[in-house]
């Protein structure tokens, strides 16, 4: 592995994990509180807004925000409540406080409205930031890292260049003792039996096949697969063709488990995040866009997300940096300011998959050490969380075999 | 677009990338006009029309209903006979899982 010898320093958390960023999360607990949350965070690069827009309670949204508020990249939390929404703000505040993080809950109705709540929030963030600046940092290495991956704006080049590069990075990260998460069973339709052969137990393999079949049934009920018009314009013809390209992001190593959104990853290894709900479709598509998936990868514990794109995406994320790996050389030339890595040079025969994987590992090291990614520098902190039903997986999906 | 019809580009080792031995399709590594182009396994293939970067051409004749293999895996079934050198896309290939949704048949 060609990582730089410089030791990495990160932010220690009480659960033993180490953050590569020290973000203050300002969390709106209903859409009615979002503008107040935005105003509390305005103008501060290390204060990120996340939240849930719905007024009715959702066990899924609760688990997601619980994981995000106790994510290693988050150092302090401001909960912003209108006052009458269904979200259990007291329970979330208790969980965050128990994790050792500073937390405050601002209830807009009780504080007298917009201006007073914003002023209170900004003052709390200032005071908390001043204290956290004196905190100690601890050494860590790639074995402590969790990396997620997603492809967005895929085209015919994604599965040839950027996705196999991520696969190679994942193989090496997991071999080094780290953790890697890939996702979207609906984008793995056609690859289920190959994945099952990579599962560390036969029972896990059967779970994977069943979960992909569930995804196929779900998307069929939705009317079409996870396949956008831009995918076809970029040269991808069928869902299974897109799948085999997407699948190459998972590398070639053993698959150690399956988790669902809002469920933390229990041990190092390679994991499939099954984002498709159980049972009949209830609230529409499993994820309405790439950022809803990124939020789930981050909630799973990803310190960083490797985002491959052929057509070109500009998005980043709240909480965790997004590294953009561009598969298509023409897209890279057109949108280079939004990209971190030019994997299209593989297509043109200028370099091999391993060369670009080396570059990504070096970059991963640098980003873990604090270097901002393109999307961070450009201010991208997208966050999407909607209604969904999801159930945590059980022992069949989480064998302890390594 | 680099390269012109009938003149393989000189700025790369190949124009059409075969992802696995035995594949039925190769992928254009740049926008290509109709004409003879070099494949990554050292052959010359005459494309019957323009092929855009990332799109596929058949490297052999494919009969209707045959599975089409890319990267060693089936990516669907041909819906019409396809000749070697033809563009392969939604007009002659369909998913064996879920129908593809696209504007204008994905022709951009």
XYZ file of C-alpha atoms in Angstrom:
510
model
C 0.000 0.000 0.000
C 1.465 3.373 -0.937
C 0.257 5.512 1.914
C 2.344 8.391 3.176
C 4.267 7.668 6.384
C 2.880 10.675 8.249
C 0.869 9.544 11.274
C -2.823 10.389 11.189
C -4.397 12.279 14.045
C -8.112 12.196 14.732
C -10.786 13.040 17.272
C -11.276 10.361 19.975
C -14.870 9.398 20.912
C -16.085 7.567 23.989
C -17.111 4.449 22.005
C -13.524 3.953 20.831
C -14.051 5.236 17.334
C -11.961 8.105 15.981
C -13.344 10.988 13.938
C -11.554 12.427 10.902
C -13.625 15.590 11.179
C -15.028 17.412 14.223
C -18.392 18.635 13.042
C -21.113 20.313 15.060
C -24.369 18.785 13.814
C -27.356 21.128 13.880
C -30.357 18.823 13.647
C -33.820 19.982 12.663
C -36.459 17.579 13.950
C -39.197 18.709 11.564
C -39.122 20.836 8.399
C -40.656 23.721 10.397
C -37.340 24.034 12.268
C -35.083 23.805 9.242
C -34.591 27.497 8.471
C -33.685 28.145 12.091
C -31.176 25.283 11.927
C -29.737 26.679 8.690
C -29.338 30.107 10.306
C -27.528 28.617 13.311
C -25.053 26.915 10.982
C -24.734 29.731 8.442
C -21.208 30.775 7.545
C -19.419 28.016 9.458
C -17.643 25.265 7.532
C -17.550 22.855 10.465
C -21.211 23.231 11.446
C -23.432 20.962 9.348
C -27.208 20.795 9.111
C -28.919 17.401 9.112
C -32.446 16.517 10.091
C -35.772 14.946 9.339
C -38.613 16.888 7.749
C -41.546 14.725 8.753
C -43.919 15.662 11.575
C -44.974 12.060 12.291
C -42.567 9.798 14.147
C -40.455 7.300 12.221
C -38.388 4.591 13.891
C -36.100 4.557 10.862
C -35.488 8.324 10.939
C -34.889 8.136 14.672
C -32.270 5.366 14.299
C -30.616 7.260 11.443
C -30.316 10.501 13.415
C -29.177 8.601 16.510
C -26.327 7.032 14.514
C -25.482 10.324 12.820
C -25.463 12.342 16.059
C -23.077 9.799 17.589
C -21.012 9.440 14.409
C -17.251 9.685 14.989
C -17.036 12.759 12.756
C -19.550 14.584 14.981
C -18.263 16.304 18.119
C -21.302 18.215 19.340
C -25.024 18.371 18.602
C -27.702 21.072 18.532
C -31.237 19.684 18.322
C -33.710 22.189 16.884
C -37.354 21.412 17.569
C -40.387 23.465 16.674
C -42.030 22.008 19.750
C -45.036 20.039 18.581
C -43.532 17.496 16.122
C -43.625 13.786 16.806
C -39.857 13.244 17.017
C -38.665 12.019 20.433
C -36.147 14.801 21.065
C -35.642 13.932 24.730
C -34.564 10.359 23.940
C -32.154 11.539 21.238
C -30.667 14.194 23.541
C -30.131 11.554 26.252
C -28.364 9.228 23.814
C -26.082 11.997 22.579
C -25.294 13.126 26.123
C -24.525 9.522 27.110
C -21.973 9.405 24.282
C -20.067 12.189 26.002
C -20.823 14.817 23.372
C -22.015 18.296 24.264
C -25.689 18.575 23.280
C -28.356 21.215 23.585
C -32.018 21.153 22.629
C -33.606 24.348 21.350
C -37.399 24.403 21.247
C -38.464 27.285 19.039
C -41.951 27.634 20.540
C -40.476 27.864 24.030
C -37.649 30.242 23.094
C -39.907 32.856 21.529
C -39.399 32.288 17.819
C -36.818 32.497 15.070
C -34.389 35.237 16.138
C -34.056 34.255 19.762
C -33.555 30.581 18.882
C -30.943 31.380 16.243
C -29.088 33.666 18.666
C -29.162 31.017 21.396
C -27.958 28.352 18.975
C -25.115 30.411 17.561
C -23.895 31.368 21.027
C -23.943 27.712 22.118
C -21.998 26.666 19.024
C -19.398 29.414 19.631
C -18.895 28.364 23.252
C -18.737 24.660 22.390
C -16.283 25.260 19.552
C -14.019 27.246 21.848
C -13.940 24.332 24.319
C -13.461 21.584 21.682
C -10.516 23.488 20.178
C -8.601 22.566 23.331
C -9.342 18.834 22.954
C -6.562 16.333 22.369
C -6.190 14.333 19.181
C -5.137 10.685 18.952
C -3.193 8.703 16.349
C -5.076 6.273 14.127
C -4.537 4.421 10.873
C -6.505 3.013 7.947
C -7.553 0.006 10.042
C -9.707 2.409 12.083
C -11.439 3.742 8.999
C -14.862 2.911 7.618
C -15.295 3.778 3.936
C -18.596 3.660 2.099
C -19.109 3.698 -1.637
C -21.843 4.777 -3.992
C -22.072 5.323 -7.723
C -24.151 8.175 -9.083
C -24.710 9.477 -12.573
C -23.354 6.194 -13.910
C -22.542 5.638 -17.562
C -20.815 3.010 -19.651
C -17.435 4.025 -18.255
C -18.313 3.729 -14.525
C -18.129 -0.041 -14.398
C -14.853 -0.147 -16.332
C -12.745 2.454 -14.551
C -13.861 4.109 -11.312
C -15.868 1.204 -9.882
C -13.123 -1.416 -10.246
C -10.724 1.147 -8.724
C -12.928 1.371 -5.633
C -13.092 -2.429 -5.573
C -9.322 -2.562 -5.484
C -9.226 0.102 -2.724
C -11.802 -1.874 -0.717
C -9.784 -5.090 -1.062
C -6.733 -3.336 0.350
C -8.600 -1.421 3.063
C -10.230 -4.605 4.383
C -6.933 -6.520 4.130
C -5.384 -3.760 6.286
C -8.035 -4.345 8.950
C -10.392 -1.570 7.903
C -14.084 -1.571 7.081
C -15.803 -1.105 3.724
C -19.510 -0.737 2.950
C -21.202 -1.064 -0.431
C -24.912 -0.816 -1.029
C -28.071 -0.836 -3.061
C -29.320 -4.380 -3.493
C -31.554 -2.929 -6.228
C -28.411 -2.053 -8.170
C -26.967 -5.525 -7.677
C -29.776 -7.404 -9.419
C -28.103 -10.111 -11.497
C -25.044 -10.340 -9.242
C -26.737 -12.094 -6.319
C -25.338 -15.577 -6.898
C -21.820 -14.300 -7.408
C -22.135 -12.312 -4.172
C -23.484 -15.373 -2.340
C -20.309 -17.269 -3.248
C -18.269 -14.523 -1.579
C -20.283 -14.615 1.660
C -18.342 -15.952 4.655
C -21.164 -18.395 5.485
C -23.742 -20.216 3.353
C -26.480 -18.732 5.541
C -25.244 -15.206 4.778
C -25.110 -16.104 1.071
C -28.744 -17.209 1.163
C -29.645 -13.948 2.932
C -27.936 -11.938 0.183
C -29.798 -13.796 -2.588
C -33.096 -13.276 -0.760
C -32.401 -9.594 -0.221
C -31.639 -9.011 -3.897
C -34.844 -10.883 -4.823
C -36.704 -8.620 -2.396
C -35.167 -5.598 -4.139
C -36.202 -6.861 -7.587
C -39.778 -7.354 -6.381
C -39.808 -3.932 -4.728
C -38.540 -2.081 -7.786
C -40.922 -4.030 -10.028
C -43.788 -2.782 -7.857
C -42.377 0.759 -8.163
C -42.657 0.523 -11.953
C -39.025 0.642 -12.892
C -35.595 -0.284 -11.634
C -32.827 1.851 -10.237
C -31.951 3.056 -13.693
C -32.204 6.673 -14.789
C -32.530 8.058 -18.338
C -28.992 9.417 -18.041
C -27.683 5.899 -17.445
C -29.036 4.826 -20.838
C -27.773 7.954 -22.564
C -24.337 7.110 -21.162
C -24.367 3.699 -22.808
C -25.826 1.428 -20.113
C -28.619 -0.624 -21.632
C -30.058 -2.809 -18.884
C -30.318 -2.952 -15.130
C -28.097 -6.027 -14.995
C -25.429 -4.242 -17.047
C -25.530 -1.337 -14.595
C -25.457 -3.887 -11.767
C -22.300 -5.630 -12.850
C -20.559 -2.274 -13.093
C -21.839 -1.190 -9.689
C -20.919 -4.566 -8.221
C -17.251 -4.115 -9.116
C -17.074 -1.429 -6.371
C -17.267 -4.240 -3.810
C -13.906 -5.681 -4.817
C -13.165 -9.373 -4.707
C -12.798 -10.217 -1.013
C -15.122 -12.132 1.314
C -18.400 -10.453 2.283
C -18.652 -10.416 6.079
C -22.186 -9.254 6.667
C -25.346 -7.376 5.731
C -26.680 -4.375 7.632
C -29.701 -2.152 7.090
C -29.933 1.659 7.320
C -29.533 3.014 10.830
C -27.766 -0.143 11.991
C -24.127 0.286 13.022
C -21.468 -2.045 11.600
C -20.325 -4.395 14.392
C -16.758 -5.310 13.333
C -14.216 -4.613 10.585
C -14.726 -6.245 7.188
C -16.738 -5.865 3.990
C -20.459 -5.228 4.405
C -23.466 -4.930 2.129
C -25.894 -2.201 3.198
C -29.385 -3.395 2.232
C -31.305 -0.173 1.681
C -34.533 -1.781 0.425
C -37.343 -1.949 3.009
C -39.004 -5.180 4.085
C -42.543 -6.009 3.052
C -44.739 -4.289 0.491
C -43.701 -0.816 -0.736
C -45.078 1.854 1.589
C -43.290 5.181 1.150
C -42.066 5.003 -2.408
C -38.594 4.352 -3.703
C -36.070 2.926 -1.228
C -33.973 6.072 -1.639
C -35.155 9.068 -3.582
C -31.682 10.143 -4.725
C -27.958 9.641 -4.216
C -27.830 11.792 -1.089
C -30.400 9.673 0.717
C -28.061 6.723 0.115
C -24.997 8.663 1.183
C -26.772 9.590 4.438
C -27.326 5.869 5.077
C -23.697 5.019 4.323
C -22.591 7.744 6.734
C -25.052 6.567 9.408
C -23.517 3.085 9.061
C -20.315 4.712 10.329
C -18.534 5.695 7.112
C -15.855 8.276 7.839
C -15.576 8.940 4.127
C -17.633 8.034 1.056
C -16.053 7.119 -2.288
C -18.461 8.381 -4.940
C -17.914 7.166 -8.490
C -19.522 9.010 -11.368
C -19.421 8.816 -15.139
C -21.960 11.432 -16.181
C -20.729 13.799 -13.495
C -22.080 14.593 -10.027
C -21.255 17.563 -7.833
C -22.704 16.444 -4.491
C -20.995 16.041 -1.148
C -22.467 15.276 2.244
C -22.978 16.538 5.721
C -20.863 14.849 8.431
C -18.469 12.840 6.224
C -16.316 13.929 3.290
C -17.176 12.601 -0.156
C -14.330 11.722 -2.541
C -15.427 12.021 -6.153
C -13.839 9.499 -8.534
C -14.642 10.359 -12.134
C -14.923 7.388 -14.476
C -15.295 9.252 -17.759
C -12.306 11.196 -19.124
C -14.517 13.636 -21.030
C -16.603 14.363 -17.933
C -13.406 14.873 -15.933
C -12.135 17.454 -18.394
C -15.500 19.220 -18.322
C -16.090 19.127 -14.531
C -12.629 18.748 -13.010
C -13.259 21.288 -10.221
C -15.844 18.920 -8.741
C -13.683 15.798 -9.038
C -10.969 14.414 -6.768
C -9.697 11.581 -8.954
C -9.470 11.101 -12.738
C -10.080 7.379 -13.247
C -10.934 7.917 -16.927
C -7.269 7.688 -17.757
C -7.666 3.929 -17.386
C -10.104 3.951 -20.298
C -7.611 5.780 -22.449
C -4.921 3.236 -21.603
C -2.772 5.842 -19.848
C -2.722 4.029 -16.503
C -3.942 0.835 -14.908
C -6.585 0.183 -12.241
C -3.894 -0.426 -9.590
C -2.211 2.922 -10.353
C -5.428 4.816 -9.749
C -6.239 2.678 -6.694
C -2.836 3.727 -5.276
C -3.802 7.353 -5.841
C -7.168 6.863 -4.114
C -5.507 5.216 -1.101
C -3.048 8.093 -0.835
C -5.931 10.528 -1.103
C -7.933 8.591 1.493
C -4.975 8.966 3.830
C -4.747 12.706 3.132
C -8.490 13.255 3.561
C -8.444 11.249 6.798
C -5.663 13.596 7.879
C -7.842 16.631 7.249
C -7.328 17.620 3.618
C -10.654 18.850 2.242
C -12.192 17.052 -0.748
C -13.436 18.958 -3.805
C -17.032 18.834 -2.577
C -16.011 20.016 0.897
C -14.128 22.964 -0.570
C -17.100 23.840 -2.755
C -19.430 23.815 0.249
C -21.462 20.721 -0.654
C -23.142 19.367 2.467
C -26.239 17.751 1.047
C -28.401 15.679 3.364
C -31.634 13.803 2.619
C -33.668 11.696 5.052
C -37.226 10.615 4.341
C -39.747 8.085 5.637
C -38.827 4.441 5.280
C -39.425 1.179 7.111
C -36.352 -0.818 7.987
C -35.527 -3.579 10.400
C -32.016 -4.278 11.728
C -30.583 -7.580 10.500
C -30.002 -10.541 12.791
C -27.254 -13.137 13.362
C -27.751 -14.819 9.950
C -26.573 -11.562 8.361
C -23.800 -10.913 10.844
C -21.746 -14.077 11.195
C -18.657 -13.683 13.331
C -16.553 -15.618 10.783
C -13.665 -13.484 9.429
C -14.317 13.683 -30.859
C -10.942 12.353 -31.844
C -10.490 10.227 -34.920
C -12.448 10.378 -38.144
C -14.375 7.765 -40.092
C -12.176 4.987 -41.345
C -9.047 6.330 -39.656
C -8.211 4.641 -36.389
C -7.032 7.251 -33.886
C -3.314 7.309 -33.245
C -3.516 8.641 -29.684
C -4.430 5.449 -27.889
C -3.630 1.773 -28.019
C -7.198 0.772 -28.894
C -10.591 2.243 -29.677
C -12.893 -0.529 -28.510
C -12.297 -2.171 -25.138
C -13.175 -5.846 -24.709
C -13.760 -6.267 -20.969
C -13.371 -10.047 -20.789
C -12.288 -12.745 -23.220
C -15.338 -14.227 -24.884
C -17.496 -11.119 -24.478
C -20.086 -10.407 -27.173
C -19.667 -6.634 -26.979
C -16.820 -4.127 -26.747
C -17.023 -0.608 -25.274
C -16.008 2.568 -27.158
C -13.250 4.389 -25.278
C -14.037 7.627 -27.138
C -16.720 8.848 -29.513
C -16.253 6.882 -32.724
C -17.599 7.440 -36.239
C -18.539 4.508 -38.472
C -15.475 2.678 -39.695
C -12.737 0.204 -38.840
C -11.427 0.492 -35.292
C -8.890 -1.385 -33.211
C -10.134 -3.652 -30.427
C -8.202 -4.184 -27.226
C -7.591 -7.823 -28.216
C -5.772 -6.708 -31.342
C -8.462 -7.104 -33.983
C -10.024 -4.587 -36.339
C -13.790 -4.216 -36.178
C -15.806 -2.171 -38.678
C -18.589 -0.314 -36.842
C -21.760 0.146 -38.890
C -22.534 3.586 -37.448
C -21.260 6.110 -34.912
C -20.734 4.858 -31.351
C -20.403 7.202 -28.410
C -17.957 6.856 -25.538
C -19.141 4.202 -23.087
C -21.551 2.638 -25.579
C -21.236 -0.915 -26.883
C -20.814 -2.608 -30.264
C -21.265 -6.286 -31.059
C -18.012 -8.091 -31.788
C -19.860 -11.056 -33.355
C -23.206 -11.713 -34.983
C -25.868 -12.223 -32.297
C -29.234 -13.890 -32.956
C -32.498 -12.565 -31.525
C -33.209 -13.894 -27.999
C -29.555 -14.770 -27.403
C -27.990 -13.621 -24.136
C -25.449 -10.835 -24.621
C -22.327 -11.163 -22.469
C -20.233 -8.277 -21.148
C -17.473 -8.660 -18.550
C -18.277 -12.368 -18.593
C -21.853 -11.863 -17.366
C -25.179 -11.686 -19.219
C -26.504 -8.145 -19.519
C -29.800 -9.180 -21.131
C -31.265 -10.715 -24.291
C -31.142 -9.476 -27.879
C -34.553 -8.390 -29.153
C -33.466 -8.503 -32.840
C -30.605 -9.964 -34.860
C -27.421 -7.947 -34.277
C -24.507 -7.964 -36.757
C -20.857 -7.671 -35.744
C -20.051 -3.936 -35.642
C -23.613 -2.856 -34.769
C -24.316 -0.534 -31.846
C -25.973 -2.531 -29.028
C -28.431 -0.615 -26.889
C -32.091 -0.394 -25.874
C -33.266 -0.817 -29.501
C -31.879 -4.369 -29.708
C -31.198 -5.496 -26.121
C -33.571 -5.863 -23.175
C -33.174 -6.694 -19.516
C -34.067 -10.170 -18.326
C -35.022 -8.554 -14.990
C -36.741 -5.156 -15.095
C -37.588 -3.056 -18.141
C -35.286 -0.095 -18.790
C -36.811 3.356 -18.525
C -35.212 5.931 -20.811
C -35.979 9.082 -22.770
C -35.903 8.611 -26.559
C -34.657 5.042 -26.191
C -31.480 6.283 -24.558
C -30.243 7.851 -27.783
C -29.463 11.221 -26.159
